Amino acid sequence: LLTILRRLYEAFPRLERVTTYAGPISTLKKTPEELKALHAGGLGRVYLGVETGWDTLLKKVNKGVNAQQMLEAGLRLKEAGLELWAIVMLGLAGPGEASATHVQKTVEMINAMAPRHLSAMTYMPVEGTPMYQDILAGRFTCLTPREALFAPREYLPLRECTGRISAQQIAPYPPGIPVVAPGELVEKKTVAYFEGIGYNMLEDIEV
């Protein structure tokens, strides 16, 4: 990968950023020094497919790691100076109590990992996979788009949102320009900014 990075920057002198997808297993196989070397070599952003924070689901979708190992992979990427964008999968557990557990465990992991950005995808069955066979056999039911959209969330006063992932846009008015977008980490400096401009710090924010 270092060789690829070097050749990219040689071939494209005006190249500003290189990003890549990362897996937890390959990340954990690298030493902190190796990860830092990738960052120094020009790798800026890394997308990590977290999918879920629930051990049961991680095993079901063959991620090859448990929740603690997934968390460790994300933290190692951040410690190396890489900009971490995490991806989770809505609907992976189906509806009902399992869905609530999936959401809760994933929320806990993402808050502990604190990526720079969070993307939430919705599970779509792929023909020929074990989960697709479960659907055909009636052992698994996909969430409807509405169920996925209104997955459980938590409401906290803005002053308590440092380190949490926002589920809504926050745009103080005036001037009405968004400061935080859905899926973004609410950083300490962001909370301080809102406080500095006199924003209502008791306003409940979806996280």
Short mmCIF file of C-alpha atoms in Angstrom, two decimals:
data_model
loop_
_atom_site.label_atom_id
_atom_site.label_comp_id
_atom_site.label_asym_id
_atom_site.label_seq_id
_atom_site.Cartn_x
_atom_site.Cartn_y
_atom_site.Cartn_z
CA LEU A 1 0.00 0.00 0.00
CA LEU A 2 2.88 2.37 0.69
CA THR A 3 4.18 1.69 -2.82
CA ILE A 4 0.74 2.46 -4.28
CA LEU A 5 0.55 5.70 -2.30
CA ARG A 6 3.97 6.81 -3.48
CA ARG A 7 3.17 6.11 -7.11
CA LEU A 8 -0.17 7.87 -6.88
CA TYR A 9 1.40 11.05 -5.57
CA GLU A 10 4.18 10.82 -8.16
CA ALA A 11 1.68 10.37 -11.01
CA PHE A 12 -0.70 13.07 -9.76
CA PRO A 13 1.35 15.92 -8.24
CA ARG A 14 -1.80 17.89 -7.39
CA LEU A 15 -3.46 14.95 -5.63
CA GLU A 16 -4.86 16.17 -2.31
CA ARG A 17 -6.24 13.06 -0.65
CA VAL A 18 -6.25 9.27 -0.88
CA THR A 19 -8.92 7.24 0.91
CA THR A 20 -9.49 3.52 1.29
CA TYR A 21 -11.81 0.94 2.78
CA ALA A 22 -10.36 -0.99 5.71
CA GLY A 23 -11.29 -4.29 7.31
CA PRO A 24 -10.92 -4.94 11.04
CA ILE A 25 -8.78 -8.05 10.55
CA SER A 26 -6.26 -6.39 8.23
CA THR A 27 -6.16 -3.35 10.51
CA LEU A 28 -5.44 -5.43 13.62
CA LYS A 29 -2.66 -7.28 11.78
CA LYS A 30 -0.77 -4.02 11.31
CA THR A 31 1.37 -2.49 14.03
CA PRO A 32 0.72 1.10 15.18
CA GLU A 33 3.94 2.06 13.42
CA GLU A 34 2.76 0.54 10.13
CA LEU A 35 -0.55 2.42 10.34
CA LYS A 36 1.24 5.68 11.11
CA ALA A 37 3.52 5.06 8.12
CA LEU A 38 0.46 4.81 5.86
CA HIS A 39 -0.79 8.13 7.16
CA ALA A 40 2.64 9.72 6.68
CA GLY A 41 2.68 8.25 3.17
CA GLY A 42 -0.43 10.20 2.22
CA LEU A 43 -3.39 8.05 3.26
CA GLY A 44 -5.92 10.45 4.71
CA ARG A 45 -9.32 8.88 5.24
CA VAL A 46 -10.31 5.30 6.03
CA TYR A 47 -13.80 3.78 5.78
CA LEU A 48 -14.38 0.99 8.30
CA GLY A 49 -17.33 -1.36 7.84
CA VAL A 50 -18.43 -1.73 11.46
CA GLU A 51 -21.93 -2.98 10.53
CA THR A 52 -22.95 -3.62 14.16
CA GLY A 53 -21.69 -3.53 17.71
CA TRP A 54 -23.42 -6.78 18.62
CA ASP A 55 -21.25 -9.90 18.81
CA THR A 56 -24.11 -12.15 17.70
CA LEU A 57 -24.56 -10.25 14.43
CA LEU A 58 -20.84 -9.82 13.78
CA LYS A 59 -20.54 -13.60 13.90
CA LYS A 60 -23.63 -14.08 11.72
CA VAL A 61 -22.26 -11.87 8.92
CA ASN A 62 -18.77 -13.38 9.20
CA LYS A 63 -16.87 -10.17 10.01
CA GLY A 64 -14.17 -12.31 11.62
CA VAL A 65 -13.96 -10.21 14.80
CA ASN A 66 -16.00 -9.56 17.92
CA ALA A 67 -17.25 -6.17 19.09
CA GLN A 68 -14.21 -5.43 21.23
CA GLN A 69 -11.86 -6.21 18.36
CA MET A 70 -13.89 -4.04 15.99
CA LEU A 71 -13.67 -1.18 18.47
CA GLU A 72 -9.92 -1.71 18.81
CA ALA A 73 -9.50 -1.58 15.02
CA GLY A 74 -11.30 1.76 14.83
CA LEU A 75 -9.31 3.25 17.70
CA ARG A 76 -6.00 2.10 16.17
CA LEU A 77 -6.85 3.84 12.89
CA LYS A 78 -7.62 7.07 14.74
CA GLU A 79 -4.48 6.84 16.87
CA ALA A 80 -2.45 6.58 13.66
CA GLY A 81 -3.80 9.98 12.63
CA LEU A 82 -6.19 8.65 10.00
CA GLU A 83 -9.60 10.23 9.53
CA LEU A 84 -12.07 7.48 10.43
CA TRP A 85 -15.44 7.18 8.71
CA ALA A 86 -17.48 4.30 10.13
CA ILE A 87 -20.29 2.47 8.35
CA VAL A 88 -23.13 0.66 10.14
CA MET A 89 -25.94 -1.44 8.72
CA LEU A 90 -29.56 -0.75 9.62
CA GLY A 91 -31.94 -3.69 9.51
CA LEU A 92 -29.22 -6.30 9.92
CA ALA A 93 -31.06 -7.92 12.80
CA GLY A 94 -34.55 -7.72 11.34
CA PRO A 95 -37.48 -6.21 13.31
CA GLY A 96 -38.47 -6.50 16.96
CA GLU A 97 -36.34 -7.00 20.05
CA ALA A 98 -33.30 -8.08 18.02
CA SER A 99 -33.41 -4.77 16.16
CA ALA A 100 -33.45 -2.83 19.43
CA THR A 101 -30.45 -4.81 20.69
CA HIS A 102 -28.58 -4.25 17.42
CA VAL A 103 -29.19 -0.50 17.64
CA GLN A 104 -28.23 -0.22 21.31
CA LYS A 105 -25.02 -2.23 20.96
CA THR A 106 -24.06 -0.31 17.82
CA VAL A 107 -24.72 3.06 19.47
CA GLU A 108 -22.48 2.04 22.37
CA MET A 109 -19.67 1.02 20.04
CA ILE A 110 -19.86 4.11 17.83
CA ASN A 111 -19.86 6.42 20.83
CA ALA A 112 -16.79 4.62 22.19
CA MET A 113 -15.07 4.68 18.79
CA ALA A 114 -16.05 8.30 18.03
CA PRO A 115 -15.39 8.30 14.26
CA ARG A 116 -15.18 11.58 12.38
CA HIS A 117 -18.26 10.62 10.38
CA LEU A 118 -20.90 7.90 10.55
CA SER A 119 -22.77 6.46 7.56
CA ALA A 120 -25.85 4.30 8.08
CA MET A 121 -26.67 1.92 5.24
CA THR A 122 -29.78 -0.27 5.04
CA TYR A 123 -29.45 -4.03 4.65
CA MET A 124 -30.47 -5.31 1.22
CA PRO A 125 -30.64 -9.08 0.66
CA VAL A 126 -28.32 -10.51 -1.97
CA GLU A 127 -29.43 -13.60 -3.85
CA GLY A 128 -27.40 -16.69 -3.04
CA THR A 129 -26.26 -15.60 0.42
CA PRO A 130 -27.19 -17.43 3.65
CA MET A 131 -29.34 -14.51 4.84
CA TYR A 132 -31.19 -14.51 1.51
CA GLN A 133 -31.97 -18.19 2.06
CA ASP A 134 -33.21 -17.33 5.55
CA ILE A 135 -35.64 -14.84 4.01
CA LEU A 136 -36.95 -17.40 1.53
CA ALA A 137 -37.38 -19.91 4.35
CA GLY A 138 -39.22 -17.41 6.55
CA ARG A 139 -36.47 -17.32 9.19
CA PHE A 140 -35.62 -13.65 8.63
CA THR A 141 -37.75 -10.58 7.90
CA CYS A 142 -36.31 -7.40 6.45
CA LEU A 143 -37.13 -4.04 7.99
CA THR A 144 -39.40 -1.79 5.98
CA PRO A 145 -37.87 1.56 4.92
CA ARG A 146 -40.05 3.26 7.56
CA GLU A 147 -38.85 0.93 10.31
CA ALA A 148 -35.24 1.57 9.33
CA LEU A 149 -35.78 5.35 9.23
CA PHE A 150 -37.34 5.48 12.68
CA ALA A 151 -34.84 3.22 14.43
CA PRO A 152 -34.43 4.00 18.17
CA ARG A 153 -32.58 7.21 19.02
CA GLU A 154 -31.62 9.04 22.15
CA TYR A 155 -32.20 12.70 23.04
CA LEU A 156 -29.60 14.67 25.01
CA PRO A 157 -29.16 18.36 25.84
CA LEU A 158 -26.63 19.89 23.44
CA ARG A 159 -24.21 20.58 26.29
CA GLU A 160 -24.00 16.81 26.94
CA CYS A 161 -23.44 15.78 23.31
CA THR A 162 -19.64 15.98 23.16
CA GLY A 163 -18.30 12.76 21.67
CA ARG A 164 -21.70 11.62 20.41
CA ILE A 165 -22.86 11.11 16.82
CA SER A 166 -25.60 13.52 15.79
CA ALA A 167 -28.72 12.11 14.16
CA GLN A 168 -29.90 15.53 13.05
CA GLN A 169 -28.73 18.75 11.47
CA ILE A 170 -27.88 21.60 13.85
CA ALA A 171 -28.06 25.03 12.24
CA PRO A 172 -28.17 28.07 14.55
CA TYR A 173 -30.27 30.94 13.23
CA PRO A 174 -29.15 33.46 12.24
CA PRO A 175 -27.43 32.82 9.86
CA GLY A 176 -29.02 29.35 9.45
CA ILE A 177 -25.85 27.68 8.21
CA PRO A 178 -25.51 24.01 9.32
CA VAL A 179 -22.69 23.46 11.79
CA VAL A 180 -23.37 19.77 12.39
CA ALA A 181 -24.84 17.34 9.84
CA PRO A 182 -26.49 13.99 10.56
CA GLY A 183 -23.83 11.33 11.09
CA GLU A 184 -21.15 13.77 12.25
CA LEU A 185 -19.27 13.62 15.53
CA VAL A 186 -20.18 16.42 17.93
CA GLU A 187 -16.75 17.62 19.01
CA LYS A 188 -15.82 19.53 22.16
CA LYS A 189 -14.88 22.58 20.10
CA THR A 190 -18.28 22.46 18.38
CA VAL A 191 -20.15 22.48 21.69
CA ALA A 192 -17.92 25.35 22.85
CA TYR A 193 -18.78 27.26 19.65
CA PHE A 194 -22.52 26.91 20.28
CA GLU A 195 -22.06 28.04 23.86
CA GLY A 196 -19.95 30.99 22.71
CA ILE A 197 -22.65 32.30 20.37
CA GLY A 198 -25.33 31.99 23.04
CA TYR A 199 -27.10 28.96 21.56
CA ASN A 200 -29.62 27.16 23.78
CA MET A 201 -27.45 24.47 25.37
CA LEU A 202 -30.50 22.76 26.89
CA GLU A 203 -32.03 22.02 23.49
CA ASP A 204 -32.52 18.28 23.02
CA ILE A 205 -30.47 16.82 20.18
CA GLU A 206 -31.07 13.45 18.51
CA VAL A 207 -27.99 11.23 18.85
#
